GROMACS .gro file of C-alpha atoms in nm:
model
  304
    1UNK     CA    1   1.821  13.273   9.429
    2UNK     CA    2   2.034  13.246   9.693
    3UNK     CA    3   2.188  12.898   9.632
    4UNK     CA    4   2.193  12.991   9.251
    5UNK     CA    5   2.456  13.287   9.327
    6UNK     CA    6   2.672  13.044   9.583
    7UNK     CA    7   2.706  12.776   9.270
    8UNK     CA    8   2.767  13.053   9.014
    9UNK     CA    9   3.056  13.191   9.294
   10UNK     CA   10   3.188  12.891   9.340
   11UNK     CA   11   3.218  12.805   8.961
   12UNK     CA   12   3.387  13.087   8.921
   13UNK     CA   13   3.652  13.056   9.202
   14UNK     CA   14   3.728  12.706   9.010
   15UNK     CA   15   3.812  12.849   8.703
   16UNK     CA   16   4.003  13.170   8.885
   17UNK     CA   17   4.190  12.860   9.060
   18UNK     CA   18   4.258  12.670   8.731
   19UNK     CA   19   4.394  12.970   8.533
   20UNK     CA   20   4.637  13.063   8.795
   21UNK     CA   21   4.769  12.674   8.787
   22UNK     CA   22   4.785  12.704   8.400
   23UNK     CA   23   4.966  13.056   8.366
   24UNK     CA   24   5.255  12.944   8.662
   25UNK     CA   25   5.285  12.610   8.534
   26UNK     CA   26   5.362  12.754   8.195
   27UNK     CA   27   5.671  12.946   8.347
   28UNK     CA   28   5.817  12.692   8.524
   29UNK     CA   29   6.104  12.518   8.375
   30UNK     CA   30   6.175  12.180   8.473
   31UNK     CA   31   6.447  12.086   8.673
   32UNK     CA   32   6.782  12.015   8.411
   33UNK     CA   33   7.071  11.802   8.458
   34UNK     CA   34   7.382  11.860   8.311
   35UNK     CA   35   7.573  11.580   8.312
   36UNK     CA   36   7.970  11.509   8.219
   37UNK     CA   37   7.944  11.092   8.145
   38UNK     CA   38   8.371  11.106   8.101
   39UNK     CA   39   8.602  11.076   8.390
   40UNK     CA   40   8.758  11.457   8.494
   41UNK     CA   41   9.110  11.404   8.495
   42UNK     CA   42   9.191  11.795   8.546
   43UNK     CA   43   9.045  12.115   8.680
   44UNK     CA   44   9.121  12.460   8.641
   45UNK     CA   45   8.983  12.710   8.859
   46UNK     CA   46   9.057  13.070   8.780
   47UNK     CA   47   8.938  13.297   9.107
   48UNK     CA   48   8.963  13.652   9.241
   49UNK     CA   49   9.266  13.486   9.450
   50UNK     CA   50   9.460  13.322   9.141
   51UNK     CA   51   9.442  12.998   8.929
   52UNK     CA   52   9.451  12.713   9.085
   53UNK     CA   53   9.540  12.349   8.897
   54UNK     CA   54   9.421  11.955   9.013
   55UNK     CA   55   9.485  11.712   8.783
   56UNK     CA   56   9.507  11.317   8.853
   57UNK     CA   57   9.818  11.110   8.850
   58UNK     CA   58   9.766  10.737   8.950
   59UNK     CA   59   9.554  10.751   9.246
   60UNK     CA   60   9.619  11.078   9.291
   61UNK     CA   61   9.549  11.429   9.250
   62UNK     CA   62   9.803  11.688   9.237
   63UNK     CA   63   9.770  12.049   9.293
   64UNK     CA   64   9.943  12.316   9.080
   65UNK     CA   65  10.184  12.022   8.970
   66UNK     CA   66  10.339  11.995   9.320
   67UNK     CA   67  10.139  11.925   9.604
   68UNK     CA   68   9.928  11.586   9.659
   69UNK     CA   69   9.591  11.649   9.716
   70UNK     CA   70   9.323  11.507   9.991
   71UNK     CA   71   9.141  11.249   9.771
   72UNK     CA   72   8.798  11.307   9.914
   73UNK     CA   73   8.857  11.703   9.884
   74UNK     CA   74   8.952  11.677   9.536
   75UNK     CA   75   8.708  11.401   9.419
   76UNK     CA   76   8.417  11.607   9.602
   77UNK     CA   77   8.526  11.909   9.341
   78UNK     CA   78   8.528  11.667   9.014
   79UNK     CA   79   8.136  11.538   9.137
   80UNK     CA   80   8.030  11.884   9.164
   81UNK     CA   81   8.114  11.964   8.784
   82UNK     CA   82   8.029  11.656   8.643
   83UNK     CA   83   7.655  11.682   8.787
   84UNK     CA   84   7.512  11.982   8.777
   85UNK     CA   85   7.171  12.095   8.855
   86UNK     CA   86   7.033  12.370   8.739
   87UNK     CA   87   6.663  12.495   8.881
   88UNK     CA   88   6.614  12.752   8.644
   89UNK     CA   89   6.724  13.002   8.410
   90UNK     CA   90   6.770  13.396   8.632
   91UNK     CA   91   6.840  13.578   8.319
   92UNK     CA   92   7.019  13.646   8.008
   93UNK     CA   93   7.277  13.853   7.962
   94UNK     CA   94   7.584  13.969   7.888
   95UNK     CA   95   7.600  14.351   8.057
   96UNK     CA   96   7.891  14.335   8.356
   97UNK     CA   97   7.698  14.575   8.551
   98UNK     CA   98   7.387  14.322   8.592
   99UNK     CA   99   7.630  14.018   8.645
  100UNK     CA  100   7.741  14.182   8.843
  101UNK     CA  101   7.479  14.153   9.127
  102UNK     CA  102   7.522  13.770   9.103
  103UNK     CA  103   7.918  13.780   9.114
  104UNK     CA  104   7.957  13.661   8.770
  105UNK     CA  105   8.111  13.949   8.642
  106UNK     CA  106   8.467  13.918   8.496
  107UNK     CA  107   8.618  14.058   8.820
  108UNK     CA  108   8.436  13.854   9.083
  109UNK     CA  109   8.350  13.533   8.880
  110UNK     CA  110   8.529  13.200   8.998
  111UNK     CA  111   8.609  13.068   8.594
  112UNK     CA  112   8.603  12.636   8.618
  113UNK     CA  113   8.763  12.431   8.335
  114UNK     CA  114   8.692  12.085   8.335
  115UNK     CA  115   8.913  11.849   8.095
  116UNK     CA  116   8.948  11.453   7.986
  117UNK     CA  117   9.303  11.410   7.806
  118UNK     CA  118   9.353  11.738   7.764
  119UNK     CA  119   9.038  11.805   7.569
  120UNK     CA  120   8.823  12.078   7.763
  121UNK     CA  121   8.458  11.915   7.827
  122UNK     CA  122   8.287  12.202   7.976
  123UNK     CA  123   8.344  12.516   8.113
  124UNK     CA  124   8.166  12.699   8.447
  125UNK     CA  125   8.139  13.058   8.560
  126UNK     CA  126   8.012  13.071   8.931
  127UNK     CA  127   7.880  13.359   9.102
  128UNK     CA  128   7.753  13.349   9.470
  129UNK     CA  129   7.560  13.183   9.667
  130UNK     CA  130   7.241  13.221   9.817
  131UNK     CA  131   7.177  13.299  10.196
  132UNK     CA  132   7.093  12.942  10.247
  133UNK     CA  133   7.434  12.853  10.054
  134UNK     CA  134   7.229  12.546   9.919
  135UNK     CA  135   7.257  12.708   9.569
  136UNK     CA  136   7.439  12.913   9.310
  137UNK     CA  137   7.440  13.137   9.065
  138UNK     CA  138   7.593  13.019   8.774
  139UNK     CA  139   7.678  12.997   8.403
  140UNK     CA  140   7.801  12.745   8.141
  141UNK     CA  141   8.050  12.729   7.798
  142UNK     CA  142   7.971  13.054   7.638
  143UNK     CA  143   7.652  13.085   7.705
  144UNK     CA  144   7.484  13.441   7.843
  145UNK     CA  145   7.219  13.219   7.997
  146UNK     CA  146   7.242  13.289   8.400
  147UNK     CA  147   7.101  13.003   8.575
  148UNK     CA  148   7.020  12.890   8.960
  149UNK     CA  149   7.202  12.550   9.029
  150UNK     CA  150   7.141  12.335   9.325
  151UNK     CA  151   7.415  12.277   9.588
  152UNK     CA  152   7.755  12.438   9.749
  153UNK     CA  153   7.930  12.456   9.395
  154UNK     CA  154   8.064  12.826   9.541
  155UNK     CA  155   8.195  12.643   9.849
  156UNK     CA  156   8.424  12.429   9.638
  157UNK     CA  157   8.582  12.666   9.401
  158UNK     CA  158   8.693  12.868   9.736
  159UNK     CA  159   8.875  12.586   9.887
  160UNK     CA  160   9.245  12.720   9.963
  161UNK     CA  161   9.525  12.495   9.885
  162UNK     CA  162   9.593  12.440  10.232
  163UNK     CA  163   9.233  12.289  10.254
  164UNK     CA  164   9.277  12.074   9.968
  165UNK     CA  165   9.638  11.945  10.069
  166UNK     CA  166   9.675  11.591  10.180
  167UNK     CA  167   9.797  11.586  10.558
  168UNK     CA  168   9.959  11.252  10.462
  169UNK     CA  169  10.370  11.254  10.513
  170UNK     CA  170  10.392  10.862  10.447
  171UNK     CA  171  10.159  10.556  10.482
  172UNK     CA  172  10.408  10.237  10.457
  173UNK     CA  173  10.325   9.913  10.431
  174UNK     CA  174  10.318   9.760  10.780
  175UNK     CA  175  10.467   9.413  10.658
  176UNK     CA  176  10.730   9.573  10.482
  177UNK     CA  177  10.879   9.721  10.849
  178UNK     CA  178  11.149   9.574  10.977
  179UNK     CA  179  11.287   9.783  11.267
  180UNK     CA  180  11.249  10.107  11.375
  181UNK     CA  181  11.513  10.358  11.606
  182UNK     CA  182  11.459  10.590  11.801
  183UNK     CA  183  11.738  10.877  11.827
  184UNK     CA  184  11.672  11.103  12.091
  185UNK     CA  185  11.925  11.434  12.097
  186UNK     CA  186  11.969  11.414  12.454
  187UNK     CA  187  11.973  11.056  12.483
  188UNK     CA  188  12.059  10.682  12.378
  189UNK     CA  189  11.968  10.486  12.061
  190UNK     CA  190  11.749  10.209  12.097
  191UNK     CA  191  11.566  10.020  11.806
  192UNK     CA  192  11.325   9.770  11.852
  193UNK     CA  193  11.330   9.470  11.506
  194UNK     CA  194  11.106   9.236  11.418
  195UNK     CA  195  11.218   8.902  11.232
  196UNK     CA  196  11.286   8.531  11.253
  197UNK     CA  197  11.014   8.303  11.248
  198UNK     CA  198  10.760   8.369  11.412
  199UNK     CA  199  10.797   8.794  11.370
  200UNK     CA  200  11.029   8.762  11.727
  201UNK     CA  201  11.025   9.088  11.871
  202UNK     CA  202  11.413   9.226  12.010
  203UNK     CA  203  11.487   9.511  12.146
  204UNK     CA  204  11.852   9.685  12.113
  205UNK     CA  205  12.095   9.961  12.184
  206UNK     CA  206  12.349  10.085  12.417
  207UNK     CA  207  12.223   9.990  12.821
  208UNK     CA  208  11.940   9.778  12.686
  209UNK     CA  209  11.947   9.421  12.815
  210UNK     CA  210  11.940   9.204  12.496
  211UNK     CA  211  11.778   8.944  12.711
  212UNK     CA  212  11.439   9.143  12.782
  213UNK     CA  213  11.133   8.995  12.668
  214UNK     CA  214  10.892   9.225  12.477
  215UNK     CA  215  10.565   9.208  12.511
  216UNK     CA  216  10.420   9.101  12.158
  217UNK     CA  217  10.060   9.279  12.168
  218UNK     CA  218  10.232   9.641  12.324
  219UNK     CA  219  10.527   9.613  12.115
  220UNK     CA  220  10.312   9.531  11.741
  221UNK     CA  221  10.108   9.828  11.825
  222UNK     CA  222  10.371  10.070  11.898
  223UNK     CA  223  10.579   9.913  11.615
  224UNK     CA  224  10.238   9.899  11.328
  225UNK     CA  225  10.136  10.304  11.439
  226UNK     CA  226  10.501  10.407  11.299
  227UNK     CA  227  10.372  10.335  10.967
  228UNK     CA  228  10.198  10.653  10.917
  229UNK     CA  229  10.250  11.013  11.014
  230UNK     CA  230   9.977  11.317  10.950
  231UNK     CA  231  10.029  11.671  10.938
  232UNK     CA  232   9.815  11.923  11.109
  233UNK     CA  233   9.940  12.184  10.861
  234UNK     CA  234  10.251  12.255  10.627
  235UNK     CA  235  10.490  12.519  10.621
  236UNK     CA  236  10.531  12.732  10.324
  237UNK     CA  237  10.828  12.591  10.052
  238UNK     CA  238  11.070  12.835  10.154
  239UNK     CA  239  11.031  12.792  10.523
  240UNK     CA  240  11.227  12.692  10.799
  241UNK     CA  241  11.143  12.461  11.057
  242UNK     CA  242  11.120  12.707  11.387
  243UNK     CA  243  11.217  12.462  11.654
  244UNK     CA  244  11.480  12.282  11.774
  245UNK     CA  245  11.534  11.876  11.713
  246UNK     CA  246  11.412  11.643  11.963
  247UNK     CA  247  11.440  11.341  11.803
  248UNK     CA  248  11.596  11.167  11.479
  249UNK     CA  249  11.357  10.869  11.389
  250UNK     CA  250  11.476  10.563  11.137
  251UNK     CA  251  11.241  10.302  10.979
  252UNK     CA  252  11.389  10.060  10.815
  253UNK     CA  253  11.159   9.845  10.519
  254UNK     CA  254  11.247   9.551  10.271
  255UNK     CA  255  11.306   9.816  10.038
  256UNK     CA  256  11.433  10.121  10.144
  257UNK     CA  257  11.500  10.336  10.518
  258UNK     CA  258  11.247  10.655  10.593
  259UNK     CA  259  11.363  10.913  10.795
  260UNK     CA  260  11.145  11.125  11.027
  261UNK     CA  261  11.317  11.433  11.230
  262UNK     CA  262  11.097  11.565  11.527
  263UNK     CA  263  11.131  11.919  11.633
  264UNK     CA  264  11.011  12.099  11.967
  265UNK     CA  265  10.910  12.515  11.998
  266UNK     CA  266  10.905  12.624  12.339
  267UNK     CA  267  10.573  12.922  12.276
  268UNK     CA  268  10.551  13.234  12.421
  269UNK     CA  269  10.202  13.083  12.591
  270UNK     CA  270  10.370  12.818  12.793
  271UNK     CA  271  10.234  12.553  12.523
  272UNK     CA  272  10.502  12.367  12.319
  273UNK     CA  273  10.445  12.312  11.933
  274UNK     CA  274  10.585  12.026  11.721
  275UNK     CA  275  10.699  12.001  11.386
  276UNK     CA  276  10.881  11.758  11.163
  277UNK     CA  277  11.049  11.691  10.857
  278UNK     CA  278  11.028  11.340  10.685
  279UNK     CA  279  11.256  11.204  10.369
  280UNK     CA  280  10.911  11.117  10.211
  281UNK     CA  281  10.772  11.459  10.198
  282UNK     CA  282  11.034  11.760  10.028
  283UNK     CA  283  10.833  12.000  10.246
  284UNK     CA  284  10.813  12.059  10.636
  285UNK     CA  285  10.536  12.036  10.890
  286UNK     CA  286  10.359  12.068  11.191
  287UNK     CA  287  10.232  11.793  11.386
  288UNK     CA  288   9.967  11.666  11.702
  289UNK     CA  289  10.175  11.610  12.078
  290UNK     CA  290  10.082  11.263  12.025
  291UNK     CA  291  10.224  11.204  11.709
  292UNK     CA  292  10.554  11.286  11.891
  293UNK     CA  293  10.455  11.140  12.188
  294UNK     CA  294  10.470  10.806  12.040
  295UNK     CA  295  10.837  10.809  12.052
  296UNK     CA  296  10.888  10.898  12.393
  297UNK     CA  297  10.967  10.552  12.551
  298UNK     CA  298  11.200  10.325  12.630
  299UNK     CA  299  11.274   9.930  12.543
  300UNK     CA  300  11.168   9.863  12.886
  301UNK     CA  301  10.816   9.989  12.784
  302UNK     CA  302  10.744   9.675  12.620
  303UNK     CA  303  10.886   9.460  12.845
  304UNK     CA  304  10.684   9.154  12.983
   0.00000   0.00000   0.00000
């Protein structure tokens, strides 16, 4: 009797076991993909902050029409949009006050516009994240269907324009260079030219002996890290450059010359900040010591 109530228990946890599987299986809904198969070529994201515009040209993306854009940055919003997935559906509806609670309300929303030639292919309303910021609350088109999507969506619609700037102020091509000077305020001109078979190195200006050999290995490393300068941040369009002018730097290329101007702050911390201001870039910015550093030698520096 005994062993017939253990087997009739047991039979019965089974089942218990089985229905439970059945009736949360039947709620689940399967992960969903939402996929955009053509290329984004623009993206508008209206925020709590303002709108904000990125739309390719070339190889590039621009922001609000003027400022190039980190590729990678930009690129890493586009992937975000054109795969999307989405866990499972929250809710449905259309009342502020309950969208509210997931920050997809009209005040607090972040509104993304994705387009191919002009023709809008989808549109996004994301809310916030979760406290593991590995997903979002978020809607699509016109839909009142509030869904939880996988991944840091949130994180990119926040992304200030300073973030998504490129810190690029020119990248030439290092075969194209032909000399570069070096005019310091408080000092002498010298340039240093390559040419003539062989890519001779030379090294000129007033006081420099004309007959000093350069060292080729020094003098093609100094010359090749000219080619490109990086900002550590950019001042705003209408502002001035607080610093004075160290140094007034001229590359010269097959096809055209590219100015660089190097300023120096004296801060109130005892540290010194640097800044510049390029004729490949209409806007101003701040630079790394060593970026400036680089042009605080003399010929003799690469002398044999």
């Amino acid at each position: 009797m005994k062993t017939r109530k253990i087997v009739l228990a047991s039979a019965c946890l089974v089942l218990l076991v089985i229905a439970i599987i059945q009736t949360v299986s039947g709620h689940i809904e399967p992960v969903k993909v939402v996929q955009i198969k053509e290329e984004i070529d623009e993206i508008r994201i209206d925020r709590p902050e303002g709108l904000l515009n990125l739309k390719r040209s070339g190889g590039d993306w621009i922001i609000d029409g003027k400022y190039t854009a980190n590729l990678n940055e930009a690129e890493s919003i586009a992937d975000a949009f054109a795969y999307v997935k989405l866990l499972g559906k929250v809710t449905k509806t259309d009342n502020e006050e309950v969208l509210a609670k997931y920050d997809l309300n009209e005040e607090n929303a972040c509104k993304v516009s994705v387009f191919h030639n002009g023709e809008e292919l989808r549109s996004f309303r994301v809310g916030k994240a979760t406290s593991t910021n590995s997903q979002v609350y978020l809607m699509m088109d016109n839909s009142t269907e509030v869904y939880m999507a996988a991944g840091s969506i949130q994180n990119e619609c926040t992304k200030s324009i300073n973030e998504l700037r490129s810190r690029s102020v020119f990248q030439l091509s290092k075969d194209e260079m032909v000399s570069v000077t070096v005019k310091p305020v408080d000092g002498n001109a010298w340039t240093i030219t390559r040419g003539g078979e062989g890519n001779v190195w030379t090294a000129s200006g007033e006081g420099v002996d004309s007959s000093m050999e350069l060292d080729a290995e020094s003098t093609s490393a100094w010359f090749n890290g000219c080619a490109f300068v990086a900002a550590t941040d950019w001042l705003g369009d209408n502002q001035s450059i607080p610093a004075e002018k160290i140094f007034d730097i001229e590359i010269k290329l097959d096809s055209k010359t590219v100015s660089l101007e190097l300023f120096q702050a004296d801060d109130e911390d005892g540290t010194d900040t640097y800044w510049g201001r390029s004729s490949e870039s209409p806007y101003g910015f701040k630079l790394a010591k060593y970026t400036v550093d680089k042009y605080r030698k003399n010929p003799e520096d690469f002398s044999k």
